[in-house]
Coordinates of N, CA and C in Angstrom, one line a residue:
Chain A
D9 N 172.1 144.7 133.3 CA 171.3 144.5 132.0 C 169.9 144.1 132.4
A10 N 168.9 144.6 131.6 CA 167.5 144.4 131.9 C 167.1 143.1 131.5
G11 N 167.8 142.4 130.7 CA 167.3 141.1 130.2 C 166.4 141.3 129.0
V12 N 165.8 140.2 128.5 CA 164.9 140.2 127.4 C 163.5 140.7 128.0
I13 N 163.0 141.7 127.3 CA 161.7 142.2 127.8 C 160.6 141.9 126.8
Q14 N 159.5 141.3 127.4 CA 158.4 141.0 126.5 C 157.1 141.7 127.1
S15 N 156.3 142.1 126.1 CA 155.0 142.7 126.5 C 153.9 142.3 125.5
P16 N 152.7 142.2 126.0 CA 152.3 142.2 127.4 C 152.7 140.9 128.1
R17 N 152.5 140.9 129.4 CA 152.7 139.7 130.2 C 151.6 138.7 130.0
H18 N 150.4 139.2 129.9 CA 149.2 138.4 129.7 C 148.3 139.1 128.6
E19 N 147.7 138.4 127.8 CA 146.8 138.9 126.8 C 145.6 138.0 126.6
V20 N 144.4 138.6 126.8 CA 143.2 137.9 126.6 C 142.4 138.5 125.5
T21 N 142.0 137.8 124.5 CA 141.4 138.4 123.3 C 140.3 137.4 122.8
E22 N 139.5 137.9 121.9 CA 138.4 137.1 121.4 C 138.9 136.6 120.0
M23 N 138.3 135.4 119.7 CA 138.6 134.8 118.4 C 138.4 135.8 117.3
G24 N 139.3 135.8 116.3 CA 139.2 136.7 115.2 C 139.9 138.0 115.3
Q25 N 140.3 138.4 116.5 CA 141.0 139.6 116.8 C 142.5 139.5 116.4
E26 N 143.1 140.6 116.1 CA 144.5 140.7 115.9 C 145.3 140.8 117.2
V27 N 146.3 140.0 117.3 CA 147.2 140.0 118.5 C 148.6 140.4 118.1
T28 N 149.2 141.3 118.9 CA 150.6 141.6 118.6 C 151.4 141.5 119.9
L29 N 152.4 140.6 119.8 CA 153.3 140.4 121.0 C 154.6 141.1 120.7
R30 N 155.2 141.7 121.7 CA 156.4 142.5 121.5 C 157.6 142.0 122.3
C31 N 158.8 142.2 121.8 CA 160.0 141.7 122.4 C 161.2 142.7 122.2
K32 N 161.9 143.0 123.3 CA 163.1 143.8 123.2 C 164.2 142.9 123.7
P33 N 165.1 142.6 122.8 CA 166.3 141.7 123.1 C 167.3 142.4 124.0
I34 N 168.2 141.6 124.5 CA 169.3 142.2 125.3 C 170.2 143.0 124.4
S35 N 170.6 144.2 124.8 CA 171.4 145.0 124.0 C 172.7 144.3 123.6
G36 N 173.0 144.4 122.3 CA 174.2 143.8 121.8 C 174.0 142.4 121.3
H37 N 172.9 141.8 121.6 CA 172.6 140.4 121.0 C 172.1 140.6 119.6
N38 N 172.6 139.8 118.7 CA 172.1 139.9 117.3 C 171.3 138.7 116.8
S39 N 170.9 137.8 117.7 CA 170.0 136.8 117.3 C 168.8 136.8 118.2
L40 N 167.6 136.6 117.6 CA 166.4 136.7 118.3 C 165.5 135.5 117.9
F41 N 164.9 134.9 118.9 CA 164.1 133.7 118.7 C 162.7 133.9 119.3
W42 N 161.7 133.4 118.6 CA 160.3 133.3 119.1 C 160.0 131.8 119.3
Y43 N 159.5 131.4 120.5 CA 159.1 130.1 120.8 C 157.7 130.1 121.3
R44 N 157.0 129.0 121.2 CA 155.6 128.8 121.7 C 155.6 127.6 122.6
Q45 N 155.0 127.7 123.7 CA 154.9 126.6 124.7 C 153.5 126.2 124.9
T46 N 153.1 125.0 124.7 CA 151.8 124.4 125.0 C 152.0 123.1 125.7
M47 N 150.9 122.7 126.3 CA 151.0 121.4 127.0 C 151.2 120.2 126.0
M48 N 150.5 120.4 124.9 CA 150.5 119.2 123.9 C 151.8 119.2 123.2
R49 N 152.4 120.3 122.8 CA 153.5 120.3 121.9 C 154.8 120.7 122.6
G50 N 154.7 121.1 123.8 CA 155.9 121.6 124.5 C 156.5 122.9 124.0
L51 N 157.8 123.1 124.0 CA 158.4 124.3 123.5 C 158.9 124.1 122.1
E52 N 158.4 124.9 121.2 CA 158.8 124.8 119.8 C 159.1 126.1 119.2
L53 N 160.2 126.1 118.4 CA 160.6 127.3 117.8 C 159.7 127.7 116.6
L54 N 159.3 129.0 116.6 CA 158.5 129.5 115.5 C 159.3 130.1 114.4
I55 N 160.2 131.0 114.8 CA 161.1 131.7 113.9 C 162.3 132.3 114.6
Y56 N 163.4 132.5 113.8 CA 164.5 133.2 114.4 C 165.2 134.1 113.4
F57 N 165.8 135.2 114.0 CA 166.4 136.2 113.2 C 167.9 136.3 113.5
N58 N 168.7 136.5 112.5 CA 170.1 136.9 112.8 C 170.3 138.3 112.1
N59 N 170.8 139.3 112.9 CA 171.0 140.6 112.4 C 169.8 141.2 111.7
N60 N 168.6 140.9 112.4 CA 167.3 141.5 111.9 C 166.7 140.7 110.7
V61 N 167.4 139.7 110.2 CA 167.0 139.0 109.0 C 166.4 137.7 109.4
P62 N 165.2 137.4 109.0 CA 164.6 136.0 109.3 C 165.4 134.9 108.7
I63 N 165.8 134.0 109.5 CA 166.7 132.9 109.0 C 165.9 131.6 108.8
D64 N 165.0 131.3 109.8 CA 164.3 130.0 109.7 C 162.9 130.3 110.3
D65 N 161.9 130.3 109.4 CA 160.5 130.5 109.8 C 159.7 129.2 109.6
S66 N 160.4 128.1 109.5 CA 159.7 126.8 109.2 C 158.7 126.4 110.4
G67 N 158.9 127.0 111.5 CA 158.0 126.6 112.7 C 156.8 127.5 112.7
M68 N 156.7 128.5 111.9 CA 155.5 129.3 111.9 C 154.3 128.5 111.5
P69 N 153.2 128.3 112.3 CA 152.2 127.4 112.0 C 151.4 127.6 110.7
E70 N 151.1 128.8 110.4 CA 150.4 129.1 109.2 C 150.4 130.6 108.9
D71 N 149.8 131.0 107.8 CA 149.9 132.4 107.3 C 149.3 133.4 108.3
R72 N 148.6 132.9 109.3 CA 148.0 133.9 110.2 C 149.1 134.5 111.2
F73 N 150.2 133.8 111.2 CA 151.3 134.2 112.0 C 152.4 135.0 111.2
S74 N 152.8 136.1 111.7 CA 153.9 136.8 111.0 C 154.8 137.4 112.1
A75 N 156.1 137.6 111.8 CA 157.0 138.2 112.7 C 157.9 139.2 112.0
K76 N 158.2 140.2 112.7 CA 159.1 141.2 112.1 C 160.2 141.6 113.1
M77 N 161.3 142.1 112.5 CA 162.3 142.7 113.4 C 162.9 143.9 112.7
P78 N 162.2 145.1 112.9 CA 162.6 146.3 112.1 C 163.9 146.8 112.5
N79 N 164.4 146.5 113.7 CA 165.7 147.0 114.1 C 166.3 146.1 115.2
A80 N 167.5 146.3 115.6 CA 168.1 145.4 116.5 C 167.6 145.3 117.9
S81 N 166.7 146.3 118.2 CA 166.2 146.3 119.6 C 164.7 146.0 119.7
F82 N 164.1 145.5 118.7 CA 162.6 145.3 118.7 C 162.2 144.3 117.7
S83 N 161.2 143.4 118.2 CA 160.6 142.5 117.3 C 159.2 142.3 117.7
T84 N 158.3 141.9 116.7 CA 156.9 141.7 117.0 C 156.5 140.3 116.4
L85 N 155.6 139.7 117.1 CA 154.9 138.5 116.6 C 153.5 138.8 116.5
K86 N 152.9 138.7 115.3 CA 151.5 139.0 115.1 C 150.7 137.8 114.7
I87 N 149.5 137.7 115.2 CA 148.6 136.7 114.9 C 147.3 137.4 114.4
Q88 N 146.9 137.1 113.2 CA 145.7 137.7 112.6 C 145.1 136.8 111.5
P89 N 143.9 136.4 111.7 CA 143.1 136.5 112.9 C 143.4 135.4 114.0
S90 N 143.2 135.7 115.2 CA 143.6 134.7 116.3 C 142.5 133.7 116.4
E91 N 142.9 132.5 116.9 CA 142.0 131.4 117.1 C 142.2 130.8 118.5
P92 N 141.2 130.1 119.0 CA 141.4 129.5 120.4 C 142.6 128.6 120.5
R93 N 143.0 127.9 119.4 CA 144.1 127.0 119.4 C 145.5 127.7 119.5
D94 N 145.4 129.0 119.3 CA 146.7 129.8 119.5 C 147.0 130.1 120.9
S95 N 146.1 129.7 121.8 CA 146.3 130.0 123.2 C 147.6 129.2 123.7
A96 N 148.5 129.9 124.3 CA 149.8 129.3 124.6 C 150.6 130.4 125.4
V97 N 151.8 130.0 125.8 CA 152.8 131.0 126.3 C 153.8 131.2 125.2
Y98 N 154.0 132.4 124.8 CA 155.0 132.8 123.7 C 156.2 133.4 124.4
F99 N 157.4 132.8 124.1 CA 158.6 133.3 124.6 C 159.5 133.9 123.5
C100 N 160.2 134.9 123.9 CA 161.2 135.5 123.0 C 162.5 135.3 123.7
A101 N 163.5 135.0 122.9 CA 164.9 134.8 123.5 C 165.9 135.5 122.6
S102 N 167.0 135.9 123.2 CA 168.1 136.5 122.4 C 169.4 135.9 122.7
S103 N 170.3 136.0 121.8 CA 171.6 135.3 121.9 C 172.7 136.2 121.2
P104 N 173.9 136.3 121.9 CA 175.0 136.9 121.1 C 175.6 135.9 120.2
V105 N 176.0 136.3 119.1 CA 176.6 135.4 118.1 C 178.0 135.7 117.9
G106 N 178.8 134.6 117.9 CA 180.3 134.8 117.6 C 181.1 135.2 118.8
G107 N 182.3 134.9 118.8 CA 183.2 135.3 119.8 C 183.2 134.4 121.0
P108 N 184.1 134.4 121.9 CA 184.2 133.5 123.0 C 183.1 133.7 124.0
S109 N 182.5 134.8 124.0 CA 181.4 135.0 125.0 C 180.1 134.5 124.6
A110 N 180.0 134.2 123.3 CA 178.6 133.8 122.8 C 178.1 132.5 123.4
K111 N 178.9 131.5 123.3 CA 178.6 130.2 123.9 C 177.2 129.6 123.5
N112 N 176.6 130.2 122.4 CA 175.3 129.7 122.0 C 174.2 129.7 123.0
I113 N 174.3 130.5 124.0 CA 173.3 130.6 125.1 C 172.2 131.5 124.7
Q114 N 171.0 131.0 124.9 CA 169.8 131.9 124.6 C 169.3 132.3 126.0
Y115 N 169.0 133.6 126.0 CA 168.4 134.2 127.2 C 166.9 134.5 126.9
F116 N 166.1 134.0 127.8 CA 164.6 134.1 127.6 C 164.0 135.2 128.3
G117 N 162.9 135.8 127.7 CA 162.1 136.7 128.4 C 161.1 136.0 129.3
A118 N 160.3 136.7 130.0 CA 159.3 136.1 130.9 C 158.1 135.5 130.2
G119 N 158.0 135.7 128.9 CA 156.9 135.1 128.2 C 155.6 135.9 128.2
T120 N 154.8 135.7 127.2 CA 153.4 136.3 127.2 C 152.4 135.2 127.2
R121 N 151.5 135.1 128.1 CA 150.5 134.1 128.1 C 149.3 134.7 127.3
L122 N 149.0 134.0 126.2 CA 147.9 134.4 125.4 C 146.7 133.5 125.5
S123 N 145.6 134.1 125.8 CA 144.3 133.3 125.8 C 143.4 133.9 124.8
V124 N 143.0 133.0 123.9 CA 142.0 133.4 122.8 C 140.7 132.7 123.1
L125 N 139.7 133.5 123.4 CA 138.4 133.0 123.8 C 137.5 132.7 122.6
Chain B
A2 N 167.0 115.1 111.4 CA 166.3 115.9 112.3 C 166.9 115.7 113.7
Q3 N 166.9 116.8 114.5 CA 167.4 116.7 115.8 C 166.2 116.4 116.8
T4 N 166.4 115.5 117.7 CA 165.4 115.2 118.7 C 166.0 115.1 120.1
V5 N 165.1 115.4 121.0 CA 165.5 115.3 122.5 C 164.4 114.6 123.2
T6 N 164.8 113.7 124.0 CA 163.8 112.9 124.7 C 164.1 112.9 126.2
Q7 N 163.1 113.2 127.0 CA 163.2 113.1 128.4 C 162.1 112.1 128.9
S8 N 162.6 111.0 129.4 CA 161.7 109.9 129.6 C 161.0 109.9 131.0
Q9 N 161.3 110.9 131.8 CA 160.7 111.0 133.2 C 159.8 112.2 133.2
P10 N 158.5 112.0 133.1 CA 157.6 113.2 133.1 C 157.6 113.9 134.5
E11 N 157.7 113.1 135.6 CA 157.7 113.7 136.9 C 158.7 112.9 137.8
M12 N 159.2 113.7 138.8 CA 160.1 113.1 139.8 C 159.9 113.9 141.1
S13 N 160.1 113.2 142.2 CA 159.9 113.8 143.5 C 160.9 113.2 144.4
V14 N 161.6 114.1 145.2 CA 162.6 113.7 146.1 C 162.5 114.6 147.4
Q15 N 163.1 114.1 148.4 CA 163.1 114.9 149.7 C 164.3 115.9 149.6
E16 N 164.0 117.0 150.3 CA 165.1 118.0 150.4 C 166.4 117.4 150.9
A17 N 167.5 117.9 150.3 CA 168.8 117.5 150.6 C 169.3 116.2 149.9
E18 N 168.3 115.5 149.3 CA 168.7 114.3 148.5 C 169.3 114.7 147.2
T19 N 169.9 113.7 146.5 CA 170.5 113.9 145.2 C 169.5 113.3 144.2
V20 N 169.3 114.0 143.1 CA 168.4 113.5 142.1 C 169.0 113.7 140.7
T21 N 168.7 112.7 139.8 CA 169.3 112.7 138.5 C 168.2 112.7 137.5
L22 N 168.2 113.7 136.5 CA 167.2 113.8 135.5 C 167.8 113.3 134.2
S23 N 167.1 112.4 133.4 CA 167.7 111.8 132.2 C 167.3 112.6 131.0
C24 N 168.2 112.5 130.0 CA 167.9 113.1 128.7 C 168.7 112.4 127.6
T25 N 168.1 112.0 126.6 CA 168.8 111.4 125.4 C 168.5 112.3 124.2
Y26 N 169.3 112.3 123.2 CA 169.2 113.2 122.1 C 169.7 112.5 120.8
D27 N 169.3 113.0 119.7 CA 169.8 112.5 118.4 C 170.2 113.7 117.5
T28 N 171.3 113.6 116.9 CA 171.7 114.7 116.0 C 172.8 114.1 115.1
S29 N 172.9 114.6 113.9 CA 173.9 114.2 112.9 C 175.1 115.1 112.9
E30 N 175.0 116.2 113.7 CA 176.1 117.2 113.7 C 177.2 116.7 114.6
N31 N 178.4 117.1 114.3 CA 179.6 116.8 115.2 C 179.8 117.8 116.2
N32 N 179.4 119.0 115.9 CA 179.6 120.2 116.9 C 178.3 120.7 117.3
Y33 N 178.0 120.5 118.6 CA 176.7 120.9 119.1 C 176.8 121.3 120.6
Y34 N 175.7 121.8 121.1 CA 175.7 122.2 122.5 C 174.5 121.6 123.2
L35 N 174.6 121.3 124.4 CA 173.5 120.7 125.2 C 173.3 121.6 126.4
F36 N 172.0 121.8 126.8 CA 171.7 122.7 127.8 C 170.6 122.1 128.7
W37 N 170.6 122.5 130.0 CA 169.5 122.2 130.9 C 168.9 123.6 131.3
Y38 N 167.6 123.8 131.1 CA 166.9 125.0 131.5 C 165.9 124.6 132.6
K39 N 165.7 125.5 133.5 CA 164.8 125.4 134.6 C 163.6 126.3 134.4
Q40 N 162.4 125.9 134.6 CA 161.3 126.7 134.5 C 160.4 126.6 135.8
P41 N 160.6 127.5 136.7 CA 159.8 127.5 138.0 C 158.4 128.0 137.7
P42 N 157.6 127.9 138.7 CA 156.2 128.4 138.5 C 156.0 129.8 137.9
S43 N 157.0 130.6 138.1 CA 157.0 132.0 137.5 C 157.0 131.9 136.0
R44 N 157.3 130.8 135.4 CA 157.5 130.4 134.0 C 158.7 131.0 133.3
Q45 N 159.5 131.7 134.0 CA 160.8 132.2 133.5 C 161.7 131.1 133.1
M46 N 162.3 131.0 131.9 CA 163.2 130.0 131.5 C 164.6 130.4 132.0
I47 N 165.2 129.6 132.8 CA 166.5 130.0 133.4 C 167.5 128.9 133.0
L48 N 168.7 129.3 132.5 CA 169.7 128.4 132.1 C 170.4 127.9 133.4
V49 N 170.5 126.5 133.4 CA 171.1 125.9 134.6 C 172.5 125.5 134.3
I50 N 172.7 124.9 133.1 CA 174.1 124.4 132.8 C 174.2 124.2 131.3
R51 N 175.4 124.2 130.8 CA 175.7 124.1 129.4 C 176.9 123.2 129.2
Q52 N 176.8 122.4 128.1 CA 177.9 121.4 127.8 C 178.2 121.6 126.3
E53 N 179.5 121.7 126.0 CA 179.9 121.7 124.6 C 180.3 120.3 124.2
A54 N 179.8 119.8 123.0 CA 180.0 118.4 122.7 C 181.4 118.0 122.5
Y55 N 182.3 118.9 122.1 CA 183.7 118.6 121.9 C 184.5 118.5 123.2
K56 N 183.9 118.9 124.3 CA 184.6 118.8 125.5 C 184.2 117.5 126.3
Q57 N 185.2 116.7 126.6 CA 185.0 115.5 127.3 C 184.6 115.7 128.8
Q58 N 185.1 116.8 129.4 CA 184.9 117.0 130.8 C 183.5 117.4 131.0
N59 N 182.8 116.8 132.0 CA 181.5 117.1 132.3 C 181.4 118.5 133.0
A60 N 180.4 119.3 132.6 CA 180.2 120.6 133.1 C 179.6 120.6 134.5
T61 N 180.0 121.5 135.4 CA 179.5 121.6 136.7 C 179.2 123.1 137.0
E62 N 178.1 123.3 137.8 CA 177.8 124.7 138.2 C 177.2 124.5 139.7
N63 N 178.1 124.7 140.6 CA 177.7 124.6 142.0 C 177.1 123.2 142.3
R64 N 175.8 123.1 142.7 CA 175.2 121.8 143.0 C 174.7 121.1 141.8
F65 N 174.9 121.6 140.6 CA 174.4 121.0 139.4 C 175.6 120.5 138.6
S66 N 175.5 119.3 138.1 CA 176.5 118.7 137.2 C 175.8 117.8 136.2
V67 N 176.5 117.5 135.1 CA 176.0 116.7 134.1 C 176.9 115.5 133.9
N68 N 176.2 114.4 133.4 CA 176.9 113.2 132.9 C 176.7 113.1 131.4
F69 N 177.7 113.6 130.7 CA 177.6 113.6 129.2 C 178.3 112.4 128.6
Q70 N 177.5 111.6 128.0 CA 178.0 110.4 127.3 C 177.7 110.5 125.8
K71 N 178.8 111.0 125.1 CA 178.6 111.4 123.7 C 178.2 110.2 122.9
A72 N 178.9 109.1 123.1 CA 178.6 107.9 122.2 C 177.2 107.4 122.4
A73 N 176.7 107.5 123.6 CA 175.4 107.0 123.9 C 174.3 108.1 123.7
K74 N 174.8 109.3 123.4 CA 173.9 110.5 123.2 C 173.0 110.6 124.4
S75 N 173.7 110.7 125.5 CA 173.0 110.9 126.8 C 173.5 112.1 127.5
F76 N 172.6 112.8 128.2 CA 173.0 114.0 128.9 C 172.2 114.2 130.1
S77 N 172.6 113.6 131.2 CA 171.7 113.7 132.4 C 172.2 114.8 133.3
L78 N 171.3 115.3 134.1 CA 171.5 116.4 135.1 C 171.4 115.8 136.5
K79 N 172.5 116.1 137.3 CA 172.5 115.7 138.7 C 172.4 116.9 139.6
I80 N 171.4 116.9 140.5 CA 171.3 118.0 141.4 C 171.6 117.4 142.8
S81 N 172.6 117.9 143.4 CA 173.1 117.5 144.7 C 172.5 118.4 145.8
D82 N 172.3 117.8 147.0 CA 171.8 118.6 148.1 C 170.6 119.5 147.7
S83 N 169.6 118.8 147.1 CA 168.4 119.5 146.5 C 167.7 120.4 147.6
Q84 N 167.3 121.5 147.0 CA 166.6 122.5 147.9 C 165.2 122.8 147.4
L85 N 164.4 123.3 148.3 CA 163.0 123.6 147.9 C 162.9 124.4 146.6
G86 N 163.8 125.4 146.5 CA 163.8 126.3 145.3 C 164.1 125.6 144.0
D87 N 164.5 124.3 144.1 CA 164.8 123.6 142.9 C 163.6 123.0 142.2
T88 N 162.4 123.1 142.9 CA 161.2 122.7 142.4 C 160.8 123.4 141.1
A89 N 160.7 122.7 140.0 CA 160.5 123.4 138.7 C 160.3 122.3 137.7
M90 N 160.0 122.8 136.4 CA 160.1 122.0 135.3 C 161.5 122.1 134.8
Y91 N 162.1 121.0 134.3 CA 163.5 121.0 133.8 C 163.5 120.5 132.4
F92 N 164.0 121.3 131.5 CA 164.1 121.0 130.1 C 165.5 120.8 129.6
C93 N 165.7 119.7 128.9 CA 166.9 119.4 128.2 C 166.8 120.0 126.8
A94 N 167.9 120.6 126.3 CA 167.8 121.2 125.0 C 169.1 121.0 124.2
L95 N 168.9 120.9 122.9 CA 170.0 120.6 122.0 C 170.1 121.8 121.0
G96 N 171.3 122.3 120.8 CA 171.5 123.4 119.9 C 172.7 123.1 118.9
G97 N 172.6 123.5 117.7 CA 173.7 123.2 116.7 C 174.9 124.1 117.0
G98 N 176.0 123.8 116.4 CA 177.2 124.6 116.5 C 177.3 125.6 115.4
G99 N 178.2 126.5 115.5 CA 178.4 127.5 114.4 C 177.4 128.6 114.3
G100 N 177.5 129.5 115.2 CA 176.5 130.7 115.1 C 175.2 130.4 115.8
A101 N 174.3 131.3 115.7 CA 173.1 131.1 116.4 C 172.2 130.0 115.7
Q102 N 171.8 129.1 116.5 CA 171.0 128.0 116.0 C 169.8 127.8 116.9
K103 N 168.8 127.3 116.4 CA 167.6 127.1 117.2 C 167.9 126.0 118.2
L104 N 167.1 126.0 119.3 CA 167.2 125.0 120.3 C 166.0 124.0 120.1
V105 N 166.3 122.7 120.2 CA 165.3 121.7 120.2 C 165.1 121.2 121.7
F106 N 163.9 121.3 122.2 CA 163.7 121.0 123.6 C 163.0 119.6 123.8
G107 N 163.4 119.0 124.9 CA 162.6 117.8 125.3 C 161.3 118.2 125.9
Q108 N 160.5 117.3 126.3 CA 159.1 117.5 126.8 C 159.2 118.0 128.3
G109 N 160.3 117.9 128.9 CA 160.4 118.4 130.3 C 160.2 117.3 131.4
T110 N 160.8 117.5 132.5 CA 160.6 116.7 133.7 C 160.1 117.6 134.8
R111 N 159.0 117.3 135.4 CA 158.5 118.1 136.6 C 159.1 117.6 137.8
L112 N 160.0 118.4 138.5 CA 160.7 118.0 139.7 C 160.1 118.7 140.9
T113 N 159.8 117.9 141.9 CA 159.2 118.4 143.1 C 160.2 118.0 144.2
I114 N 160.6 119.0 145.0 CA 161.4 118.8 146.2 C 160.5 118.9 147.4
N115 N 160.4 117.9 148.2 CA 159.5 117.9 149.3 C 160.3 118.2 150.6
P116 N 159.7 119.0 151.5 CA 160.4 119.3 152.8 C 160.5 118.2 153.7

């Protein structure tokens, strides 16, 4: 299995620009999570989906952030307009739900390091 | 609200020594899961070990084991015969039971294994 795939690996952009981060979960996993990691706040959940439906978006910092999951194999996290304080590493994780093999384990992608200048 | 606290920002030991990383948590749920994730310099988050709250037996994975004290809400990680490749940030995480639930992470402990 290829694991959770995130792209791009690094993104450098200027303040005010739109940024789109992409995630392909592990095939067969029906839950997908977006996390943000910063030195100040650590790892925090932004939003998660079950069966492509957003379940909890309480961690999304503000309206500039939006996330979609149009199908079971793809999700995007968009920031528009971006600001320097959005600079962080963004992780996507997926998890199988239900059944003895699920075990509530989340598998993480390699992350996208975003720098907003 | 669920919280996870790691009180040791940094630790350093010599190769082959045993080291214990501390974690305490708070939750009102009866059914939950606890995890230790490792984040090496490559920044990939790697699952180290997992514990189900309803199981009294402490989980073990090769050189890694936990001391789960449910009443005290404590979940420490012991690394035996530490290796240079164990150098990483270690995060304790708490997840709810019953389907996919978000993970709440501690602030992490930076562990350095010295040759």
